[in-house]
Amino acid sequence: GDSVTQTEGLVTLTEGLPVMLNCTYQTIYSNPFLFWYVQHLNESPRLLLKSFTDNKRTEHQGFHATLHKSSSSFHLQKSSAQLSDSALYYCALSNMGYKLTFGTGTSLLVDP
Amino acid sequence: DAGVTQTPRHEVAEKGQTIILKCEPVSGHNDLFWYRQTKIQGLELLSYFRSKSLMEDGGAFKDRFKAEMLNSSFSTLKIQPTEPKDSAVYLCASSLGSWGDNYAEQFFGPGTRLTVL
């Protein structure tokens, strides 16, 4: 079956530094949809951005990600971290169905 | 527009009790999902309904967890009997369930925090 791997459980960095959260996936299907969800403390997850186009950068709220089918990756990036970016980030995959397969999540902690 | 609603927001149960969690999806959404969220396991899918039909019933959760969708606007998750290891946040999500700009986008409710003593 499908799987999503987020290698970092916790990423800690200083405000102003760049953010990169890793996401790789495995699927037998050739046209996956990839998503990033963000969950702030005491809130529920909400969609941050999504993509299904190979090698096309997708941006939202200062974050960006590019789906690379050649490496099965969909890393989340931001040029400069803000304190308000501290949250739990989930990468997820969908394959021509409507169910999402989630990774285990990466907690991002931004220090002043 | 109302989002996904879940009740209760908090539930405390004694081991062995039966508890029922409730969810109302976004109006017009065809897909409904129940998840369990813990720090260690992250988001685990418990059940998935499409137009009120059960599409997936998470294998490891079958024995004590039962989700039902009584109509298109109401779902319940019953845990019977509860065990301390069931302590977690239970999230309900809904999705339009059709092709288009919002394909597969899930909208989550606020969750129910369950504590089993």
Tab-separated table of C-alpha atoms in Angstrom:
chain	number	residue	atom	x	y	z
A	1	GLY	CA	0.000	0.000	0.000
A	2	ASP	CA	0.869	3.663	-0.044
A	3	SER	CA	3.189	5.134	2.564
A	4	VAL	CA	4.543	8.557	3.512
A	5	THR	CA	7.793	9.089	5.407
A	6	GLN	CA	8.670	12.140	7.432
A	7	THR	CA	12.104	11.487	8.839
A	8	GLU	CA	12.241	14.281	11.404
A	9	GLY	CA	10.039	14.054	14.422
A	10	LEU	CA	11.147	17.430	15.735
A	11	VAL	CA	12.846	20.336	14.021
A	12	THR	CA	14.049	23.231	16.151
A	13	LEU	CA	15.431	26.397	14.639
A	14	THR	CA	15.875	30.097	15.267
A	15	GLU	CA	13.510	32.716	13.900
A	16	GLY	CA	14.668	34.026	10.554
A	17	LEU	CA	16.410	30.860	9.443
A	18	PRO	CA	15.129	28.806	6.502
A	19	VAL	CA	12.773	25.889	7.052
A	20	MET	CA	12.885	22.557	5.293
A	21	LEU	CA	10.709	19.635	6.349
A	22	ASN	CA	11.263	16.387	4.519
A	23	CYS	CA	8.591	14.218	2.959
A	24	THR	CA	9.052	11.175	0.751
A	25	TYR	CA	6.437	8.718	-0.371
A	26	GLN	CA	5.948	5.279	-1.854
A	27	THR	CA	3.151	4.336	-4.201
A	28	ILE	CA	2.636	2.128	-7.219
A	29	TYR	CA	0.516	4.767	-8.899
A	30	SER	CA	2.086	7.256	-11.281
A	31	ASN	CA	-0.078	10.295	-10.509
A	32	PRO	CA	-0.224	10.868	-6.771
A	33	PHE	CA	-1.587	13.980	-5.104
A	34	LEU	CA	0.571	15.314	-2.263
A	35	PHE	CA	-0.562	17.534	0.576
A	36	TRP	CA	0.880	19.382	3.544
A	37	TYR	CA	-1.371	19.912	6.549
A	38	VAL	CA	-0.487	22.162	9.492
A	39	GLN	CA	-1.792	21.811	13.030
A	40	HIS	CA	-1.218	24.555	15.568
A	41	LEU	CA	-1.444	23.885	19.286
A	42	ASN	CA	-5.003	23.141	20.433
A	43	GLU	CA	-6.291	23.332	16.884
A	44	SER	CA	-7.181	20.726	14.294
A	45	PRO	CA	-5.187	20.058	11.103
A	46	ARG	CA	-5.870	22.285	8.123
A	47	LEU	CA	-4.616	22.193	4.564
A	48	LEU	CA	-1.497	24.259	3.902
A	49	LEU	CA	-0.786	23.368	0.285
A	50	LYS	CA	-1.163	20.609	-2.261
A	51	SER	CA	0.175	19.526	-5.640
A	52	PHE	CA	-0.132	16.880	-8.309
A	53	THR	CA	2.041	18.454	-11.007
A	54	ASP	CA	5.552	17.144	-11.349
A	55	ASN	CA	8.342	19.704	-10.890
A	56	LYS	CA	5.967	22.623	-10.341
A	57	ARG	CA	6.426	24.833	-7.266
A	58	THR	CA	3.308	25.355	-5.164
A	59	GLU	CA	3.153	28.244	-2.694
A	60	HIS	CA	0.839	29.302	0.101
A	61	GLN	CA	1.236	31.546	3.138
A	62	GLY	CA	4.977	31.890	2.616
A	63	PHE	CA	5.574	28.153	2.374
A	64	HIS	CA	6.391	26.297	-0.814
A	65	ALA	CA	6.860	22.740	-1.997
A	66	THR	CA	7.654	21.033	-5.284
A	67	LEU	CA	6.529	17.543	-6.175
A	68	HIS	CA	9.436	15.563	-7.619
A	69	LYS	CA	8.205	12.234	-8.911
A	70	SER	CA	11.740	11.184	-9.865
A	71	SER	CA	12.718	11.163	-6.206
A	72	SER	CA	9.226	10.634	-4.746
A	73	SER	CA	9.594	13.740	-2.631
A	74	PHE	CA	7.489	16.721	-1.573
A	75	HIS	CA	9.598	18.718	0.890
A	76	LEU	CA	8.107	21.775	2.591
A	77	GLN	CA	10.216	24.939	2.624
A	78	LYS	CA	10.102	28.505	3.796
A	79	SER	CA	12.825	31.106	3.381
A	80	SER	CA	12.541	32.637	6.842
A	81	ALA	CA	10.900	31.003	9.864
A	82	GLN	CA	8.556	32.976	12.106
A	83	LEU	CA	7.558	32.235	15.665
A	84	SER	CA	4.001	31.642	14.475
A	85	ASP	CA	5.195	28.780	12.252
A	86	SER	CA	5.666	26.597	15.331
A	87	ALA	CA	3.231	23.754	14.733
A	88	LEU	CA	2.879	20.113	13.743
A	89	TYR	CA	3.173	19.483	10.001
A	90	TYR	CA	1.796	16.412	8.250
A	91	CYS	CA	2.612	15.307	4.726
A	92	ALA	CA	-0.125	13.241	3.056
A	93	LEU	CA	-0.735	11.315	-0.169
A	94	SER	CA	-3.852	10.512	-2.190
A	95	ASN	CA	-4.126	8.223	-5.182
A	96	MET	CA	-7.215	8.582	-7.342
A	97	GLY	CA	-9.369	7.913	-4.360
A	98	TYR	CA	-10.379	10.241	-1.626
A	99	LYS	CA	-8.561	8.755	1.295
A	100	LEU	CA	-5.364	10.373	2.545
A	101	THR	CA	-2.327	8.462	3.758
A	102	PHE	CA	-0.571	10.602	6.360
A	103	GLY	CA	3.034	10.630	7.491
A	104	THR	CA	3.809	10.562	11.193
A	105	GLY	CA	4.231	14.327	11.356
A	106	THR	CA	7.062	16.764	12.077
A	107	SER	CA	6.905	19.197	14.967
A	108	LEU	CA	8.478	22.534	14.088
A	109	LEU	CA	9.604	24.692	16.989
A	110	VAL	CA	10.829	28.183	16.163
A	111	ASP	CA	12.785	29.967	18.883
A	112	PRO	CA	13.272	33.747	19.125
B	1	ASP	CA	-20.761	27.986	6.451
B	2	ALA	CA	-20.522	25.659	9.403
B	3	GLY	CA	-17.455	23.493	9.535
B	4	VAL	CA	-17.201	20.007	10.971
B	5	THR	CA	-18.619	19.823	14.474
B	6	GLN	CA	-17.778	17.237	17.092
B	7	THR	CA	-19.245	16.541	20.499
B	8	PRO	CA	-18.309	16.220	23.228
B	9	ARG	CA	-15.029	18.134	23.201
B	10	HIS	CA	-13.787	16.241	26.229
B	11	GLU	CA	-14.761	12.849	27.594
B	12	VAL	CA	-13.534	11.003	30.653
B	13	ALA	CA	-14.446	7.338	30.921
B	14	GLU	CA	-13.743	4.494	33.301
B	15	LYS	CA	-12.120	1.387	31.872
B	16	GLY	CA	-14.791	-0.901	30.443
B	17	GLN	CA	-17.339	1.820	29.757
B	18	THR	CA	-19.013	2.430	26.416
B	19	ILE	CA	-18.620	5.876	24.936
B	20	ILE	CA	-20.130	7.434	21.834
B	21	LEU	CA	-18.540	10.321	19.998
B	22	LYS	CA	-20.524	12.388	17.525
B	23	CYS	CA	-19.675	14.212	14.318
B	24	GLU	CA	-21.535	16.417	11.883
B	25	PRO	CA	-19.687	16.896	8.561
B	26	VAL	CA	-19.679	19.982	6.404
B	27	SER	CA	-23.015	20.237	4.618
B	28	GLY	CA	-22.814	18.738	1.138
B	29	HIS	CA	-19.696	16.690	1.777
B	30	ASN	CA	-19.899	13.075	0.684
B	31	ASP	CA	-16.896	11.617	2.485
B	32	LEU	CA	-16.428	11.288	6.224
B	33	PHE	CA	-13.372	10.073	8.105
B	34	TRP	CA	-12.655	9.169	11.716
B	35	TYR	CA	-9.060	9.386	12.948
B	36	ARG	CA	-7.287	8.756	16.207
B	37	GLN	CA	-4.424	11.122	16.971
B	38	THR	CA	-1.631	10.414	19.435
B	39	LYS	CA	1.851	11.897	19.768
B	40	ILE	CA	3.496	8.569	19.049
B	41	GLN	CA	1.368	7.254	16.174
B	42	GLY	CA	0.191	10.514	14.677
B	43	LEU	CA	-3.042	10.301	12.675
B	44	GLU	CA	-4.503	6.798	12.350
B	45	LEU	CA	-7.531	6.169	10.149
B	46	LEU	CA	-10.333	4.415	11.989
B	47	SER	CA	-13.154	4.550	9.422
B	48	TYR	CA	-13.990	6.045	6.053
B	49	PHE	CA	-17.529	6.563	4.693
B	50	ARG	CA	-18.518	7.563	1.199
B	51	SER	CA	-22.125	8.644	0.775
B	52	LYS	CA	-22.967	6.855	4.041
B	53	SER	CA	-21.419	3.563	2.893
B	54	LEU	CA	-18.531	2.204	4.906
B	55	MET	CA	-15.511	2.075	2.612
B	56	GLU	CA	-12.799	1.264	5.098
B	57	ASP	CA	-12.816	0.035	8.632
B	58	GLY	CA	-9.284	0.230	10.082
B	59	GLY	CA	-8.282	-3.376	10.691
B	60	ALA	CA	-6.551	-2.970	14.030
B	61	PHE	CA	-9.504	-1.055	15.413
B	62	LYS	CA	-12.316	-3.341	14.355
B	63	ASP	CA	-12.866	-5.246	17.536
B	64	ARG	CA	-13.873	-2.440	19.889
B	65	PHE	CA	-14.433	0.491	17.563
B	66	LYS	CA	-17.570	0.881	15.509
B	67	ALA	CA	-18.402	3.887	13.365
B	68	GLU	CA	-21.807	4.463	11.856
B	69	MET	CA	-23.248	7.054	9.549
B	70	LEU	CA	-26.942	7.302	10.308
B	71	ASN	CA	-27.571	9.910	7.648
B	72	SER	CA	-25.512	12.176	5.440
B	73	SER	CA	-25.170	14.763	8.179
B	74	PHE	CA	-24.412	12.702	11.271
B	75	SER	CA	-21.937	10.045	12.299
B	76	THR	CA	-21.039	8.312	15.542
B	77	LEU	CA	-17.993	6.449	16.769
B	78	LYS	CA	-18.620	3.932	19.529
B	79	ILE	CA	-15.808	2.500	21.609
B	80	GLN	CA	-16.874	-0.542	23.588
B	81	PRO	CA	-15.379	-1.413	26.008
B	82	THR	CA	-12.907	1.396	26.540
B	83	GLU	CA	-9.346	0.733	27.660
B	84	PRO	CA	-6.727	3.171	29.002
B	85	LYS	CA	-4.745	2.829	25.773
B	86	ASP	CA	-7.689	4.421	23.944
B	87	SER	CA	-6.821	7.770	25.523
B	88	ALA	CA	-6.246	10.058	22.556
B	89	VAL	CA	-7.809	12.816	20.479
B	90	TYR	CA	-10.459	11.563	18.065
B	91	LEU	CA	-10.821	13.660	14.950
B	92	CYS	CA	-13.613	13.649	12.430
B	93	ALA	CA	-13.009	15.040	8.944
B	94	SER	CA	-15.131	15.457	5.854
B	95	SER	CA	-14.385	15.951	2.204
B	96	LEU	CA	-16.396	16.919	-0.854
B	97	GLY	CA	-15.527	13.598	-2.470
B	98	SER	CA	-15.432	14.726	-6.058
B	99	TRP	CA	-12.919	15.714	-8.667
B	100	GLY	CA	-11.992	19.384	-8.845
B	101	ASP	CA	-10.019	22.065	-7.065
B	102	ASN	CA	-10.855	20.648	-3.645
B	103	TYR	CA	-10.027	17.080	-4.591
B	104	ALA	CA	-9.308	15.011	-1.492
B	105	GLU	CA	-9.050	18.105	0.735
B	106	GLN	CA	-10.248	17.124	4.184
B	107	PHE	CA	-11.744	19.543	6.678
B	108	PHE	CA	-11.203	18.544	10.272
B	109	GLY	CA	-13.415	19.058	13.287
B	110	PRO	CA	-12.079	20.322	16.641
B	111	GLY	CA	-11.722	16.787	17.977
B	112	THR	CA	-12.795	14.965	21.124
B	113	ARG	CA	-10.143	14.439	23.777
B	114	LEU	CA	-10.815	11.078	25.413
B	115	THR	CA	-9.260	10.058	28.707
B	116	VAL	CA	-9.809	6.514	29.931
B	117	LEU	CA	-8.954	5.893	33.565
